[in-house]
C-alpha atoms as a printed R data frame, in Angstrom:
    type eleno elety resid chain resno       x      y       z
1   ATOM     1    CA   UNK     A     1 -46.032 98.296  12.239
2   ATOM     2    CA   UNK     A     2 -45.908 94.935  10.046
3   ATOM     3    CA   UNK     A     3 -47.486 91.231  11.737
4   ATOM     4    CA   UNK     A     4 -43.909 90.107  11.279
5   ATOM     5    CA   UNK     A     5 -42.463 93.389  13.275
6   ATOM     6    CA   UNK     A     6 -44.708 93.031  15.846
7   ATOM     7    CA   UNK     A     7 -43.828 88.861  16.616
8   ATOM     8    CA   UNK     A     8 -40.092 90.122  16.291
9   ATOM     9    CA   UNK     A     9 -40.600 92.377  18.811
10  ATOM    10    CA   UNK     A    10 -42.523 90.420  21.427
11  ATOM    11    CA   UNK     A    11 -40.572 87.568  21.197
12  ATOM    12    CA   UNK     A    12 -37.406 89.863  21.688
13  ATOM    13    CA   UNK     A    13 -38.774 90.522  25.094
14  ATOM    14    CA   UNK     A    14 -39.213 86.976  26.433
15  ATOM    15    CA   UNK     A    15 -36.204 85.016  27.486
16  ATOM    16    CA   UNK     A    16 -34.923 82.051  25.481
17  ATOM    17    CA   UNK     A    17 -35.778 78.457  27.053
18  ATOM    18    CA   UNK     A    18 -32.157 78.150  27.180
19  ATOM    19    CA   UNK     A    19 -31.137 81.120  28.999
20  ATOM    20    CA   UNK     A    20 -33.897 80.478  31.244
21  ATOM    21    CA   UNK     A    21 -32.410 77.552  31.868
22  ATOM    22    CA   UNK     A    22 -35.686 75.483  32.380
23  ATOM    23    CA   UNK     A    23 -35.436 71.754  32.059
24  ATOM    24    CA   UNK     A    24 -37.964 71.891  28.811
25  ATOM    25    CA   UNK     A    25 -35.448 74.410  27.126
26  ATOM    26    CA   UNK     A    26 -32.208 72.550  28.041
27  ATOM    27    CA   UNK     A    27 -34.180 69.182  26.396
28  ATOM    28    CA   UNK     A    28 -35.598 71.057  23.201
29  ATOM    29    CA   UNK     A    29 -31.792 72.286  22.600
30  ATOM    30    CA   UNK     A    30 -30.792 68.780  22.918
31  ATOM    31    CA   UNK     A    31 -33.416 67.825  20.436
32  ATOM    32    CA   UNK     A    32 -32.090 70.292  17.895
33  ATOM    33    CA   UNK     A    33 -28.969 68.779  17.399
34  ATOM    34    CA   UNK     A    34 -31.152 65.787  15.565
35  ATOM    35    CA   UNK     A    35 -29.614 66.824  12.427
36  ATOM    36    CA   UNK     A    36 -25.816 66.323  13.425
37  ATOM    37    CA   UNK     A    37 -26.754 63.048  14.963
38  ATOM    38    CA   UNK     A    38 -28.288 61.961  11.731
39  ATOM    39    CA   UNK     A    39 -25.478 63.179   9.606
40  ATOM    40    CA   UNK     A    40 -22.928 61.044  11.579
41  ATOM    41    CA   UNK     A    41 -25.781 58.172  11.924
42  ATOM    42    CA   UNK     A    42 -25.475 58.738   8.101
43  ATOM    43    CA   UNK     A    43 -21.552 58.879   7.992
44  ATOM    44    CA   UNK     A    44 -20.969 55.786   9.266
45  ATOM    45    CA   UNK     A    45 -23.706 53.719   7.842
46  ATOM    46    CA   UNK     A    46 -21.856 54.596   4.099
47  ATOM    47    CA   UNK     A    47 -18.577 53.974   5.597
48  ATOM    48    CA   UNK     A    48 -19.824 50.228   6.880
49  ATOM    49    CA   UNK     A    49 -22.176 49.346   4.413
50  ATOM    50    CA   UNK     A    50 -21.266 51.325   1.046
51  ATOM    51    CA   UNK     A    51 -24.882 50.949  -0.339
52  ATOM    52    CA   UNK     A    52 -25.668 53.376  -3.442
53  ATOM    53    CA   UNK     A    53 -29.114 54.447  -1.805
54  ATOM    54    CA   UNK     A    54 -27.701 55.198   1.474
55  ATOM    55    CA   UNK     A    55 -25.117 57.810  -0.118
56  ATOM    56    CA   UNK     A    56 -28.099 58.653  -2.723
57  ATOM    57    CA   UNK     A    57 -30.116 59.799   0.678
58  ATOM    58    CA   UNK     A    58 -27.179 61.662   1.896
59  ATOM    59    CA   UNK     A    59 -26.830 63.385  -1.407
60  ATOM    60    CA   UNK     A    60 -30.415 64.356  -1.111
61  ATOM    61    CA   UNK     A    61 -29.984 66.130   2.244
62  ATOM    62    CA   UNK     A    62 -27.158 67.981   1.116
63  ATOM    63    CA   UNK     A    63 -28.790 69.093  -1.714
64  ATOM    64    CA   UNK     A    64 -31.709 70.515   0.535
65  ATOM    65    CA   UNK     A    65 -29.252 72.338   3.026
66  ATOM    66    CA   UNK     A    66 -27.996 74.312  -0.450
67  ATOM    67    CA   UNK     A    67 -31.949 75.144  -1.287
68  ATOM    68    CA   UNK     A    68 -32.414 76.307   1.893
69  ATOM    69    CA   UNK     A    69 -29.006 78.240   1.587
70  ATOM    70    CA   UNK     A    70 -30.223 79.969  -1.583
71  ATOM    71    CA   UNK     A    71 -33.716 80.616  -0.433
72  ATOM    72    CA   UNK     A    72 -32.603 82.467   2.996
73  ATOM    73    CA   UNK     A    73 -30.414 85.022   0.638
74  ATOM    74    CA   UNK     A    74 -32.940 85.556  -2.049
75  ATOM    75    CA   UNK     A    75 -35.763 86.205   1.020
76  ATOM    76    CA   UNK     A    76 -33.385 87.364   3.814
77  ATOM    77    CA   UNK     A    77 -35.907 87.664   6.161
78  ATOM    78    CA   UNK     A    78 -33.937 88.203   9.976
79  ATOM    79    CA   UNK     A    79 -34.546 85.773  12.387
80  ATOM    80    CA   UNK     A    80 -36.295 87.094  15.701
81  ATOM    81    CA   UNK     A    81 -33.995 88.208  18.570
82  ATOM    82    CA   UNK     A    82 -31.166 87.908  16.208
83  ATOM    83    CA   UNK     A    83 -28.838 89.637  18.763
84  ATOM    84    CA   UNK     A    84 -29.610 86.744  21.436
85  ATOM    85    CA   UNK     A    85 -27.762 84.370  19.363
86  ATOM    86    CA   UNK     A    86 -24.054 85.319  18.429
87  ATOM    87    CA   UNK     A    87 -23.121 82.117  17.367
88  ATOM    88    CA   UNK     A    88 -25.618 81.596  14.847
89  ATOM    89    CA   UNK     A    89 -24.001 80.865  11.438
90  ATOM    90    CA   UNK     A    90 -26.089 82.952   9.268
91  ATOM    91    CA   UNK     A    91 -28.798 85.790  10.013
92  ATOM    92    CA   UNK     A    92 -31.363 84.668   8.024
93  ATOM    93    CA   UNK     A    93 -34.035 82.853   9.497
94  ATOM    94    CA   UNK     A    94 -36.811 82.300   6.507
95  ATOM    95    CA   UNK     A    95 -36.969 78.954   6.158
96  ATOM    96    CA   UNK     A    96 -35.918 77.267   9.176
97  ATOM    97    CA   UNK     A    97 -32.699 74.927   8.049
98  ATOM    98    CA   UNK     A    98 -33.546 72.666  11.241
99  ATOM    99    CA   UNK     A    99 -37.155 71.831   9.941
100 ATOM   100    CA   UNK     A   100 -36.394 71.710   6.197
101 ATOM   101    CA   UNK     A   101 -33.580 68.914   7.399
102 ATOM   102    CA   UNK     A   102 -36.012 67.380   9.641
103 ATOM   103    CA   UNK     A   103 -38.634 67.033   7.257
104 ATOM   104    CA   UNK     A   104 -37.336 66.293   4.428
105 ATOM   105    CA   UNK     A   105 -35.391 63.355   6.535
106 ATOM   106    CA   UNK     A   106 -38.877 62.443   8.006
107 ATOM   107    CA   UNK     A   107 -40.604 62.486   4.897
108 ATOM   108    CA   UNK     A   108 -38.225 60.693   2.773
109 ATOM   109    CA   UNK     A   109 -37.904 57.697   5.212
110 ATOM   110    CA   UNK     A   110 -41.910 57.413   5.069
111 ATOM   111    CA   UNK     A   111 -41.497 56.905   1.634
112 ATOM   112    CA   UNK     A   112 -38.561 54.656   1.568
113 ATOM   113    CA   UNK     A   113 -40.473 52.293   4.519
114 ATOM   114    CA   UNK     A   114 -43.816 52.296   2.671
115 ATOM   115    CA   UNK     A   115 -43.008 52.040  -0.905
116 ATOM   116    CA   UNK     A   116 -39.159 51.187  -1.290
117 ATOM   117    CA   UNK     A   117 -39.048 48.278   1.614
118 ATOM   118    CA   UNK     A   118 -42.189 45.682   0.536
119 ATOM   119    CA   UNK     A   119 -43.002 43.202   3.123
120 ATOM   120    CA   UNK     A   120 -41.059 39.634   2.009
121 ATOM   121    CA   UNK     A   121 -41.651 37.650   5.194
122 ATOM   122    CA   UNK     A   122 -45.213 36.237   6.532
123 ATOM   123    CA   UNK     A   123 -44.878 38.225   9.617
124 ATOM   124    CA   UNK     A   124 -47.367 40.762   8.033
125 ATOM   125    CA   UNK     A   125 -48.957 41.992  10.933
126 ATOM   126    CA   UNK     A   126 -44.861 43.139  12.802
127 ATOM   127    CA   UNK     A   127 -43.829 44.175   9.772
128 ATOM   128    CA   UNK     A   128 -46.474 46.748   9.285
129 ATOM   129    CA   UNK     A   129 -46.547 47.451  13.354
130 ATOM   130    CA   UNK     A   130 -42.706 48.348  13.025
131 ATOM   131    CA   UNK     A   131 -43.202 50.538   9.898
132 ATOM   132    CA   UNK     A   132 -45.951 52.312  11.445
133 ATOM   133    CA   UNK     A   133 -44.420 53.061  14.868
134 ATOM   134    CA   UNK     A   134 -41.311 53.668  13.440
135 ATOM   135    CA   UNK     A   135 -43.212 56.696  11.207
136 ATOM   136    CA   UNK     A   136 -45.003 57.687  13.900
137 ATOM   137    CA   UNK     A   137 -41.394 58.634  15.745
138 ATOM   138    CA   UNK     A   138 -40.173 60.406  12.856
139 ATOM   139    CA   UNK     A   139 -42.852 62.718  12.500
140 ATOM   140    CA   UNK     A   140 -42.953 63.033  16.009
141 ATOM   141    CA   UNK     A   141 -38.736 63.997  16.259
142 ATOM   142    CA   UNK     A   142 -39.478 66.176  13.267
143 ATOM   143    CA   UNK     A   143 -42.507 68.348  14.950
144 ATOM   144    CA   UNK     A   144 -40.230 68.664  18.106
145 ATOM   145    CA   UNK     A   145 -37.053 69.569  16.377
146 ATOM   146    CA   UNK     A   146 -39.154 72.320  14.690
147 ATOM   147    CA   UNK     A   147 -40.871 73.166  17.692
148 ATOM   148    CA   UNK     A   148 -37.428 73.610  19.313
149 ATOM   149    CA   UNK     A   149 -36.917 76.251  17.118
150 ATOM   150    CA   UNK     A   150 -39.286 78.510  18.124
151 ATOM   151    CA   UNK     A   151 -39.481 77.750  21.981
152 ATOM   152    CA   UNK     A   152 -35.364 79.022  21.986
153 ATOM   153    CA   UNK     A   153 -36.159 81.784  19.341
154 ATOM   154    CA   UNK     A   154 -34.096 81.004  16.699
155 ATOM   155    CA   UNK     A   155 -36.897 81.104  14.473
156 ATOM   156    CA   UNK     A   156 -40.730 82.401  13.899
157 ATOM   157    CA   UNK     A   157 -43.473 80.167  13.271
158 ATOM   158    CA   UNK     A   158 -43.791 81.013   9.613
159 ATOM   159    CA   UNK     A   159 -40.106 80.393   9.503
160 ATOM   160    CA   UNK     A   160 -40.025 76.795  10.640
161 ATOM   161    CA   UNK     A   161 -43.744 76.294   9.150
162 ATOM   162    CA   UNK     A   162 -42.483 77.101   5.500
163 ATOM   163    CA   UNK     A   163 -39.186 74.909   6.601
164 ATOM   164    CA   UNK     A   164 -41.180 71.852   6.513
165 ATOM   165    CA   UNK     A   165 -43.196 72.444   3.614
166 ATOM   166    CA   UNK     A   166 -40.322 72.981   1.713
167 ATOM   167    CA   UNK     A   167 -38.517 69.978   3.360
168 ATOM   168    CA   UNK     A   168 -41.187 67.921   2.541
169 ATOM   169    CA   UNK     A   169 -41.466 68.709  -1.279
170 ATOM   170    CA   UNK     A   170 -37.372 68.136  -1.560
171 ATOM   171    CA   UNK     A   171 -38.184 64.647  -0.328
172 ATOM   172    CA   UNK     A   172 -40.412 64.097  -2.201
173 ATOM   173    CA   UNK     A   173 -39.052 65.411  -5.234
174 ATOM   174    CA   UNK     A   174 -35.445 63.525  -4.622
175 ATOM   175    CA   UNK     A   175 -37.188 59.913  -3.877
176 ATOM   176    CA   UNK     A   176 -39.061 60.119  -6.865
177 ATOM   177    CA   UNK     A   177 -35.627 60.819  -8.537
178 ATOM   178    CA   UNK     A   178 -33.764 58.093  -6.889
179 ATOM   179    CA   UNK     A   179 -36.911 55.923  -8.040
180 ATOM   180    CA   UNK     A   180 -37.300 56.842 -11.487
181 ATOM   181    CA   UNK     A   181 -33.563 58.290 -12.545
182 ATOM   182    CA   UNK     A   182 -31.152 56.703 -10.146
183 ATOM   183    CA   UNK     A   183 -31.784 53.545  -9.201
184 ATOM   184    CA   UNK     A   184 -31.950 52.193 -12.886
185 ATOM   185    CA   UNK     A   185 -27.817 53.510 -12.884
186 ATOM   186    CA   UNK     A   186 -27.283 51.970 -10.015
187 ATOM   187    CA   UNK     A   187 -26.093 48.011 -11.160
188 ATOM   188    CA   UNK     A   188 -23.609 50.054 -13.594
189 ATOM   189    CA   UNK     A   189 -22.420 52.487 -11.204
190 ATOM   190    CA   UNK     A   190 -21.616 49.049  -8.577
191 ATOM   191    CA   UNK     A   191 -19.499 47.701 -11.738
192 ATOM   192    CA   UNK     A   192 -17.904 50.679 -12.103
193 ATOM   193    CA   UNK     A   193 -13.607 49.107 -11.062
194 ATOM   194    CA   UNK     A   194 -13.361 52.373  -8.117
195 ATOM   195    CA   UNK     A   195 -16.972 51.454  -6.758
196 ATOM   196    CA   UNK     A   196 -15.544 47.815  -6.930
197 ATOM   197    CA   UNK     A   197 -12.563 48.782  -5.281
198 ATOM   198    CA   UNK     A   198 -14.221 50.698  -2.294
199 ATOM   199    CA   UNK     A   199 -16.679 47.998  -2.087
200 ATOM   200    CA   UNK     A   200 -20.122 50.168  -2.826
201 ATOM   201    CA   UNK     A   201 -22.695 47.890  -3.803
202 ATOM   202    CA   UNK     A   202 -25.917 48.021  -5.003
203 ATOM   203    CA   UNK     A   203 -29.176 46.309  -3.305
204 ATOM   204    CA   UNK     A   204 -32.408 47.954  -5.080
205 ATOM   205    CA   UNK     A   205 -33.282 44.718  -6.497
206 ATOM   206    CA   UNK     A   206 -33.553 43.860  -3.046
207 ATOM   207    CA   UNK     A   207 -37.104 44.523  -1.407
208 ATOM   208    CA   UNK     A   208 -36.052 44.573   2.382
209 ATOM   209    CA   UNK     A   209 -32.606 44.423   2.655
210 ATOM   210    CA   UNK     A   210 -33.397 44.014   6.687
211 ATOM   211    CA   UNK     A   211 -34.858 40.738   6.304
212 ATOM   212    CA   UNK     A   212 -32.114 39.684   3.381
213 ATOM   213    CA   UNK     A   213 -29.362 40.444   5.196
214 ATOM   214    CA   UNK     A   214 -30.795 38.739   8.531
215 ATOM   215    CA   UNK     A   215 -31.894 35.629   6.780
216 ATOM   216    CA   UNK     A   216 -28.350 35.402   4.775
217 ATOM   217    CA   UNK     A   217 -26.091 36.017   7.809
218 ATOM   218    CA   UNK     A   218 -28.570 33.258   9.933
219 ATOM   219    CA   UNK     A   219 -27.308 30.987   6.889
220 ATOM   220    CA   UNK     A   220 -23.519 31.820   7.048
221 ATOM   221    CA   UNK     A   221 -23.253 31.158  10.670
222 ATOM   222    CA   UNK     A   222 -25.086 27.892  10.833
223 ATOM   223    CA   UNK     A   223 -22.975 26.697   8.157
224 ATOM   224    CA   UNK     A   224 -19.743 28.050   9.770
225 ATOM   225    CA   UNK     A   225 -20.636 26.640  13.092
226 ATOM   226    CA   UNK     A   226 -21.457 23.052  10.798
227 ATOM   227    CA   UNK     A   227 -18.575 22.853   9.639
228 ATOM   228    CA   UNK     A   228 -16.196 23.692  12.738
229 ATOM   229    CA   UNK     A   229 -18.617 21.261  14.418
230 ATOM   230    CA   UNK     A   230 -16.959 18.525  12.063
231 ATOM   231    CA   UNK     A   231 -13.549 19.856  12.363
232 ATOM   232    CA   UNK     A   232 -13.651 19.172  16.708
233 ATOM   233    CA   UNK     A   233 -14.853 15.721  16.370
């Protein structure tokens, strides 16, 4: 009997955390609806702000769900304890689509913090400390998302192992074509009259966009409360 025959068929007689229904389980299923939240996190972010790279980013995970789509039906390797689950969507397992979304989220945030965002104000010291904690909890999310994966059999190790390698070259590989292909489109694509009319604009000239949009709004409302200041007395 195969390695992989012989983890499908232990893990087929354990119990899923969430059948169990063990506190750990109940939380790690919780965890592994991180990519929905993000997707809606992502949803409304385009719908309020309409920023090119934002939608670019979204592009980029869609484009790794289809990957993965393609690579489970050209490998079809079964997931383990594939009867345990009947409402999984598909019964391929190799790679894991929760780890490849994950990662590839994970990893392409670490590069937009560390090389898209540069450091603008003289708070040097925060704005690293922010960067690096904020990292920190997206690798962390993505290793327990993955993990989840495996503790409620869904998936193998190899499964959600290869997941996150390959999530991890998409992001790569789609940041450094944001950097290099899209963003140079980007000022004509914000001219463009229906990206004028929907309001999409374009702020990769901008190096933080948190500290732009903080200092400019500061601005606006001291001026605004100026001038109703002048208009009571």
């Amino acid at each position: 009997m195969s390695g992989y025959s012989l983890t499908f068929a232990s893990s087929c007689l354990c119990d899923s955390g969430g059948e169990r229904g063990d506190f750990s389980g109940q939380l790690l299923a919780y965890l592994s609806l991180g990519p929905i939240f993000i997707i809606v996190g992502f949803v409304t972010l385009i719908i309020f702000k309409r920023e090119l790279h934002t939608i670019s980013f979204l592009g980029g995970l869609a484009f790794n769900e289809g990957v993965n789509w393609l690579i489970k039906n050209v490998i079809r390797e079964p997931r383990p304890c594939e009867e345990a689950h009947s409402t999984v969507t598909t019964k391929y397992g190799m790679p894991s689509s929760h780890s490849q979304f994950m990662w590839f989220f994970s990893v392409y945030s670490f590069l937009f913090l560390y090389l898209r965002m540069h450091q603008t104000n003289n708070a040097r010291f925060l704005d690293l400390l922010w960067r690096h904690v904020l990292s920190i909890c997206l690798v962390t999310v993505a290793l327990l998302v993955s993990y989840s994966r495996v503790y409620l059999l869904y998936h193998t190790w190899s499964q959600v192992l290869y997941g996150g390698v390959a999530g991890s070259i998409m992001a790569i590989a789609w940041f450094a074509f944001t950097q290099e292909i899209l963003t140079p489109l980007f000022p004509r694509i914000a001219a463009w009259p229906i990206s004028e009319f929907f309001l999409i604009r374009d702020t990769s000239l901008i190096p933080n966009i948190l500290w732009f949009e903080y200092t400019v709004t500061r601005a606006e409302a001291r001026n605004r409360q100026r001038k109703l200041g002048t208009k009571l007395q």
